Every structure is written in structure tokens, then in C-alpha cells.
Amino acid sequence: MNRAKLYSSASEMQHRDAAEALSRHVGSMTWLDDGSESVLDVGCGSGEVTRRLLLPVVPATGRVVAVDASESMIRFASVRHRHPRLCFRAIDILDPDMRGKFPLGFRKVFSFFCLHWVREQRIAMKNIYDLLVPGGEALLVFLASSPIFDVYQQMAAVSRWSKYTKDYENYISPYHHSKTPSQDLKTLLSDVGFHVAYCETRERIFVFDGLPQLKDAIKAVNPFLDRVPKDMHEDYLSDFLHESKKLKAKVQISNGKLSTKYELFEVLVKRVKQ
């Protein structure tokens, strides 16, 4: 997760899905007439989506704070995407003092392809709720399920790789095995206090042009690769691709291209209480 430069160049899927979610939901959000919006981006990663997609939809007098738990991602983003209306900070959404760090709160919170990494969903959603001022809104986009999580589980059962991946459950979406992911998430959001305007999963397909592109995408987000000795990286990636090909219902290979099916949450919520 700390391979910021690689992630920045190998995140086409995330960029596409974030752009589509913004185009669907930004117009239904309530924006201040004077444009003085305070905006938080949770899990900004290397900063591409924040700078290229989110900042342009924020009114010209608004400001964006982008946070990520990875200090190396924040260092990269701070240099690559410097802008007078954009600030990057290394902060984890699970921080117990999130509101203390931002006492004025925010009118908008966005998060793209981050929250599926968070096992403690209630804490994260409560922190987002607390960070919003009354009337504030949040747009959250993250994986409900993905074949990559199945492969993590399969690789953990392979003796050669199991010692590096024993904690694989910490790196799959909490909703991956749920039969009712949307309802599970709606219930949690309502319990936290949100008014849920929209909470659905969308089935998505992304086509990788070839194995090099797929390998880069895997390397950019795989949480176990740093644990594997470097001289075994190619073997690990080869086995990873081999396991991926077994998921024929979710992964298809044709003419040298690989397509993968996954389910993506799109969530629009509002804080209505003091």
C-alpha cells in the first residue's frame, strides 16, 4: 500500500469509478451559495483522485483537506499535487481524536477506494459522522466484494505463501462474504446517526489490457508483497495470477486481456442532527 508512485500510475480502475460516482451524485448534494465549502477526502492515497477529480467539483472558494494513514502516500501527494486550496495530512480515519484534529468539522466528506481496508467499520463511520457539521454530507465509494479478496484467501492456503498472508482477513472488505451487503451497511450507517440518501452496490467490470497492467495493479495495492523476499516476488505474482484464473465466474481471459467483476458501494449520507 505504500508504493505511491506505482499506485499513482496503476489505478485506472479506481480513477474511472470515482469519476462516475462523482458525476452521479455531486449534483444532488447541497452546496453553499457562497462556495465556501470545507471538504475532507478520507484515504486519498497518492492524491490523483483528490487533485484531478474532487478538487475541480469543489467551488472555487472551497478548500480540501486530504488524509491517508500512509505517510509515504502523503509525502508523494504533497509534492506531486501541490495546490493552494489543497492540504495533505497523514491521519488514519480510525484516529480516536479525529474531531479534535479538525474542531471546525467539514461540510463535505468524500472517500474513494479506502474504506474496504477498514475492519473497524463502526469506528470509521462514527468518525466521519462526527467530522461533519449538521447538514453536512458524505459520498463514500469502496469495494463491497472483489475477486482479489478471494485470491488473498486462496494464497493463504498455499504452504509456500501462508506465512506471509496469515492475517489476510484484515485485508478483505468486511462485506465481501455478506449476502446482503447494502442492507448491512445501511443498518450500520443508520445506527451511527446518518440519514441514508443512497446506499447500493453496483456490479462493475474492468478490463486489463494485458498481464503487465494487471501485475502493476496487483503490486500497487497488495498488502503482502513487502513481506515476501524480493527474489520471490515474480513467483508470488505468477502464483497470484494462477489463482486468479481459477475464479472463472469473476475473472475472464480473452485475446490476452483479463476482465474482472466486482461490486462497488456508492453511498450518500447526511448528518441531520446537532
PDB file of N, CA and C in Angstrom, residues 143-183:
ATOM      1  N   LEU A 143     -15.088  -0.892  -2.149  1.00  0.00           N
ATOM      2  CA  LEU A 143     -15.401  -2.242  -2.595  1.00  0.00           C
ATOM      3  C   LEU A 143     -16.276  -2.984  -1.587  1.00  0.00           C
ATOM      4  N   ALA A 144     -17.354  -3.570  -2.093  1.00  0.00           N
ATOM      5  CA  ALA A 144     -18.140  -4.497  -1.285  1.00  0.00           C
ATOM      6  C   ALA A 144     -17.561  -5.898  -1.428  1.00  0.00           C
ATOM      7  N   SER A 145     -17.213  -6.277  -2.657  1.00  0.00           N
ATOM      8  CA  SER A 145     -16.569  -7.571  -2.890  1.00  0.00           C
ATOM      9  C   SER A 145     -15.718  -7.481  -4.144  1.00  0.00           C
ATOM     10  N   SER A 146     -14.704  -8.347  -4.208  1.00  0.00           N
ATOM     11  CA  SER A 146     -13.792  -8.348  -5.344  1.00  0.00           C
ATOM     12  C   SER A 146     -13.078  -9.686  -5.414  1.00  0.00           C
ATOM     13  N   PRO A 147     -12.788 -10.168  -6.620  1.00  0.00           N
ATOM     14  CA  PRO A 147     -12.034 -11.423  -6.721  1.00  0.00           C
ATOM     15  C   PRO A 147     -10.645 -11.342  -6.098  1.00  0.00           C
ATOM     16  N   ILE A 148     -10.110 -10.149  -5.979  1.00  0.00           N
ATOM     17  CA  ILE A 148      -8.786 -10.037  -5.363  1.00  0.00           C
ATOM     18  C   ILE A 148      -8.811 -10.521  -3.918  1.00  0.00           C
ATOM     19  N   PHE A 149      -9.952 -10.334  -3.238  1.00  0.00           N
ATOM     20  CA  PHE A 149     -10.068 -10.814  -1.869  1.00  0.00           C
ATOM     21  C   PHE A 149     -10.135 -12.343  -1.828  1.00  0.00           C
ATOM     22  N   ASP A 150     -10.781 -12.942  -2.824  1.00  0.00           N
ATOM     23  CA  ASP A 150     -10.802 -14.403  -2.910  1.00  0.00           C
ATOM     24  C   ASP A 150      -9.393 -14.950  -3.110  1.00  0.00           C
ATOM     25  N   VAL A 151      -8.616 -14.247  -3.925  1.00  0.00           N
ATOM     26  CA  VAL A 151      -7.253 -14.707  -4.178  1.00  0.00           C
ATOM     27  C   VAL A 151      -6.404 -14.581  -2.915  1.00  0.00           C
ATOM     28  N   TYR A 152      -6.595 -13.507  -2.136  1.00  0.00           N
ATOM     29  CA  TYR A 152      -5.877 -13.400  -0.861  1.00  0.00           C
ATOM     30  C   TYR A 152      -6.138 -14.640  -0.007  1.00  0.00           C
ATOM     31  N   GLN A 153      -7.405 -15.050   0.049  1.00  0.00           N
ATOM     32  CA  GLN A 153      -7.778 -16.216   0.845  1.00  0.00           C
ATOM     33  C   GLN A 153      -7.147 -17.490   0.276  1.00  0.00           C
ATOM     34  N   GLN A 154      -7.179 -17.633  -1.052  1.00  0.00           N
ATOM     35  CA  GLN A 154      -6.600 -18.825  -1.677  1.00  0.00           C
ATOM     36  C   GLN A 154      -5.086 -18.885  -1.459  1.00  0.00           C
ATOM     37  N   MET A 155      -4.413 -17.746  -1.563  1.00  0.00           N
ATOM     38  CA  MET A 155      -2.958 -17.725  -1.391  1.00  0.00           C
ATOM     39  C   MET A 155      -2.569 -18.063   0.047  1.00  0.00           C
ATOM     40  N   ALA A 156      -3.437 -17.705   0.994  1.00  0.00           N
ATOM     41  CA  ALA A 156      -3.148 -18.012   2.396  1.00  0.00           C
ATOM     42  C   ALA A 156      -3.191 -19.507   2.665  1.00  0.00           C
ATOM     43  N   ALA A 157      -3.837 -20.271   1.776  1.00  0.00           N
ATOM     44  CA  ALA A 157      -3.918 -21.725   1.931  1.00  0.00           C
ATOM     45  C   ALA A 157      -2.768 -22.445   1.226  1.00  0.00           C
ATOM     46  N   VAL A 158      -1.941 -21.705   0.489  1.00  0.00           N
ATOM     47  CA  VAL A 158      -0.786 -22.287  -0.204  1.00  0.00           C
ATOM     48  C   VAL A 158       0.410 -22.258   0.747  1.00  0.00           C
ATOM     49  N   SER A 159       0.983 -23.411   1.026  1.00  0.00           N
ATOM     50  CA  SER A 159       2.021 -23.509   2.058  1.00  0.00           C
ATOM     51  C   SER A 159       3.192 -22.564   1.804  1.00  0.00           C
ATOM     52  N   ARG A 160       3.537 -22.359   0.548  1.00  0.00           N
ATOM     53  CA  ARG A 160       4.682 -21.508   0.230  1.00  0.00           C
ATOM     54  C   ARG A 160       4.454 -20.054   0.643  1.00  0.00           C
ATOM     55  N   TRP A 161       3.178 -19.626   0.642  1.00  0.00           N
ATOM     56  CA  TRP A 161       2.872 -18.216   0.896  1.00  0.00           C
ATOM     57  C   TRP A 161       2.119 -17.976   2.205  1.00  0.00           C
ATOM     58  N   SER A 162       1.692 -19.024   2.859  1.00  0.00           N
ATOM     59  CA  SER A 162       0.825 -18.853   4.026  1.00  0.00           C
ATOM     60  C   SER A 162       1.476 -18.053   5.150  1.00  0.00           C
ATOM     61  N   LYS A 163       2.787 -18.217   5.333  1.00  0.00           N
ATOM     62  CA  LYS A 163       3.431 -17.499   6.436  1.00  0.00           C
ATOM     63  C   LYS A 163       3.471 -15.990   6.214  1.00  0.00           C
ATOM     64  N   TYR A 164       3.293 -15.572   4.966  1.00  0.00           N
ATOM     65  CA  TYR A 164       3.283 -14.142   4.668  1.00  0.00           C
ATOM     66  C   TYR A 164       1.867 -13.558   4.676  1.00  0.00           C
ATOM     67  N   THR A 165       0.861 -14.437   4.692  1.00  0.00           N
ATOM     68  CA  THR A 165      -0.517 -13.966   4.473  1.00  0.00           C
ATOM     69  C   THR A 165      -1.502 -14.470   5.527  1.00  0.00           C
ATOM     70  N   LYS A 166      -0.998 -14.864   6.687  1.00  0.00           N
ATOM     71  CA  LYS A 166      -1.875 -15.436   7.717  1.00  0.00           C
ATOM     72  C   LYS A 166      -2.985 -14.479   8.147  1.00  0.00           C
ATOM     73  N   ASP A 167      -2.711 -13.196   8.098  1.00  0.00           N
ATOM     74  CA  ASP A 167      -3.706 -12.208   8.527  1.00  0.00           C
ATOM     75  C   ASP A 167      -4.512 -11.657   7.356  1.00  0.00           C
ATOM     76  N   TYR A 168      -4.713 -12.476   6.316  1.00  0.00           N
ATOM     77  CA  TYR A 168      -5.379 -11.995   5.099  1.00  0.00           C
ATOM     78  C   TYR A 168      -6.759 -11.414   5.381  1.00  0.00           C
ATOM     79  N   GLU A 169      -7.440 -11.908   6.422  1.00  0.00           N
ATOM     80  CA  GLU A 169      -8.787 -11.415   6.718  1.00  0.00           C
ATOM     81  C   GLU A 169      -8.793  -9.927   7.045  1.00  0.00           C
ATOM     82  N   ASN A 170      -7.646  -9.410   7.487  1.00  0.00           N
ATOM     83  CA  ASN A 170      -7.556  -7.976   7.787  1.00  0.00           C
ATOM     84  C   ASN A 170      -7.527  -7.117   6.529  1.00  0.00           C
ATOM     85  N   TYR A 171      -7.389  -7.767   5.377  1.00  0.00           N
ATOM     86  CA  TYR A 171      -7.216  -7.021   4.129  1.00  0.00           C
ATOM     87  C   TYR A 171      -8.293  -7.329   3.094  1.00  0.00           C
ATOM     88  N   ILE A 172      -9.416  -7.854   3.557  1.00  0.00           N
ATOM     89  CA  ILE A 172     -10.548  -8.029   2.656  1.00  0.00           C
ATOM     90  C   ILE A 172     -11.716  -7.210   3.172  1.00  0.00           C
ATOM     91  N   SER A 173     -12.580  -6.796   2.282  1.00  0.00           N
ATOM     92  CA  SER A 173     -13.727  -5.984   2.676  1.00  0.00           C
ATOM     93  C   SER A 173     -14.557  -6.709   3.725  1.00  0.00           C
ATOM     94  N   PRO A 174     -14.987  -6.018   4.775  1.00  0.00           N
ATOM     95  CA  PRO A 174     -15.845  -6.644   5.782  1.00  0.00           C
ATOM     96  C   PRO A 174     -17.162  -7.156   5.214  1.00  0.00           C
ATOM     97  N   TYR A 175     -17.510  -6.722   4.001  1.00  0.00           N
ATOM     98  CA  TYR A 175     -18.787  -7.110   3.396  1.00  0.00           C
ATOM     99  C   TYR A 175     -18.603  -8.164   2.294  1.00  0.00           C
ATOM    100  N   HIS A 176     -17.387  -8.620   2.109  1.00  0.00           N
ATOM    101  CA  HIS A 176     -17.080  -9.495   0.968  1.00  0.00           C
ATOM    102  C   HIS A 176     -17.908 -10.775   0.964  1.00  0.00           C
ATOM    103  N   HIS A 177     -18.137 -11.350   2.129  1.00  0.00           N
ATOM    104  CA  HIS A 177     -18.882 -12.601   2.211  1.00  0.00           C
ATOM    105  C   HIS A 177     -20.353 -12.399   2.582  1.00  0.00           C
ATOM    106  N   SER A 178     -20.784 -11.166   2.675  1.00  0.00           N
ATOM    107  CA  SER A 178     -22.171 -10.895   3.052  1.00  0.00           C
ATOM    108  C   SER A 178     -23.117 -11.164   1.886  1.00  0.00           C
ATOM    109  N   LYS A 179     -24.268 -11.737   2.198  1.00  0.00           N
ATOM    110  CA  LYS A 179     -25.298 -11.949   1.187  1.00  0.00           C
ATOM    111  C   LYS A 179     -26.172 -10.706   1.016  1.00  0.00           C
ATOM    112  N   THR A 180     -26.112  -9.793   1.988  1.00  0.00           N
ATOM    113  CA  THR A 180     -26.915  -8.561   1.940  1.00  0.00           C
ATOM    114  C   THR A 180     -26.032  -7.354   2.282  1.00  0.00           C
ATOM    115  N   PRO A 181     -24.993  -7.094   1.486  1.00  0.00           N
ATOM    116  CA  PRO A 181     -24.042  -6.030   1.858  1.00  0.00           C
ATOM    117  C   PRO A 181     -24.686  -4.651   1.981  1.00  0.00           C
ATOM    118  N   SER A 182     -25.568  -4.294   1.053  1.00  0.00           N
ATOM    119  CA  SER A 182     -26.183  -2.964   1.107  1.00  0.00           C
ATOM    120  C   SER A 182     -26.996  -2.782   2.381  1.00  0.00           C
ATOM    121  N   GLN A 183     -27.770  -3.807   2.731  1.00  0.00           N
ATOM    122  CA  GLN A 183     -28.585  -3.705   3.936  1.00  0.00           C
ATOM    123  C   GLN A 183     -27.720  -3.661   5.188  1.00  0.00           C
TER     124      GLN A 183
END
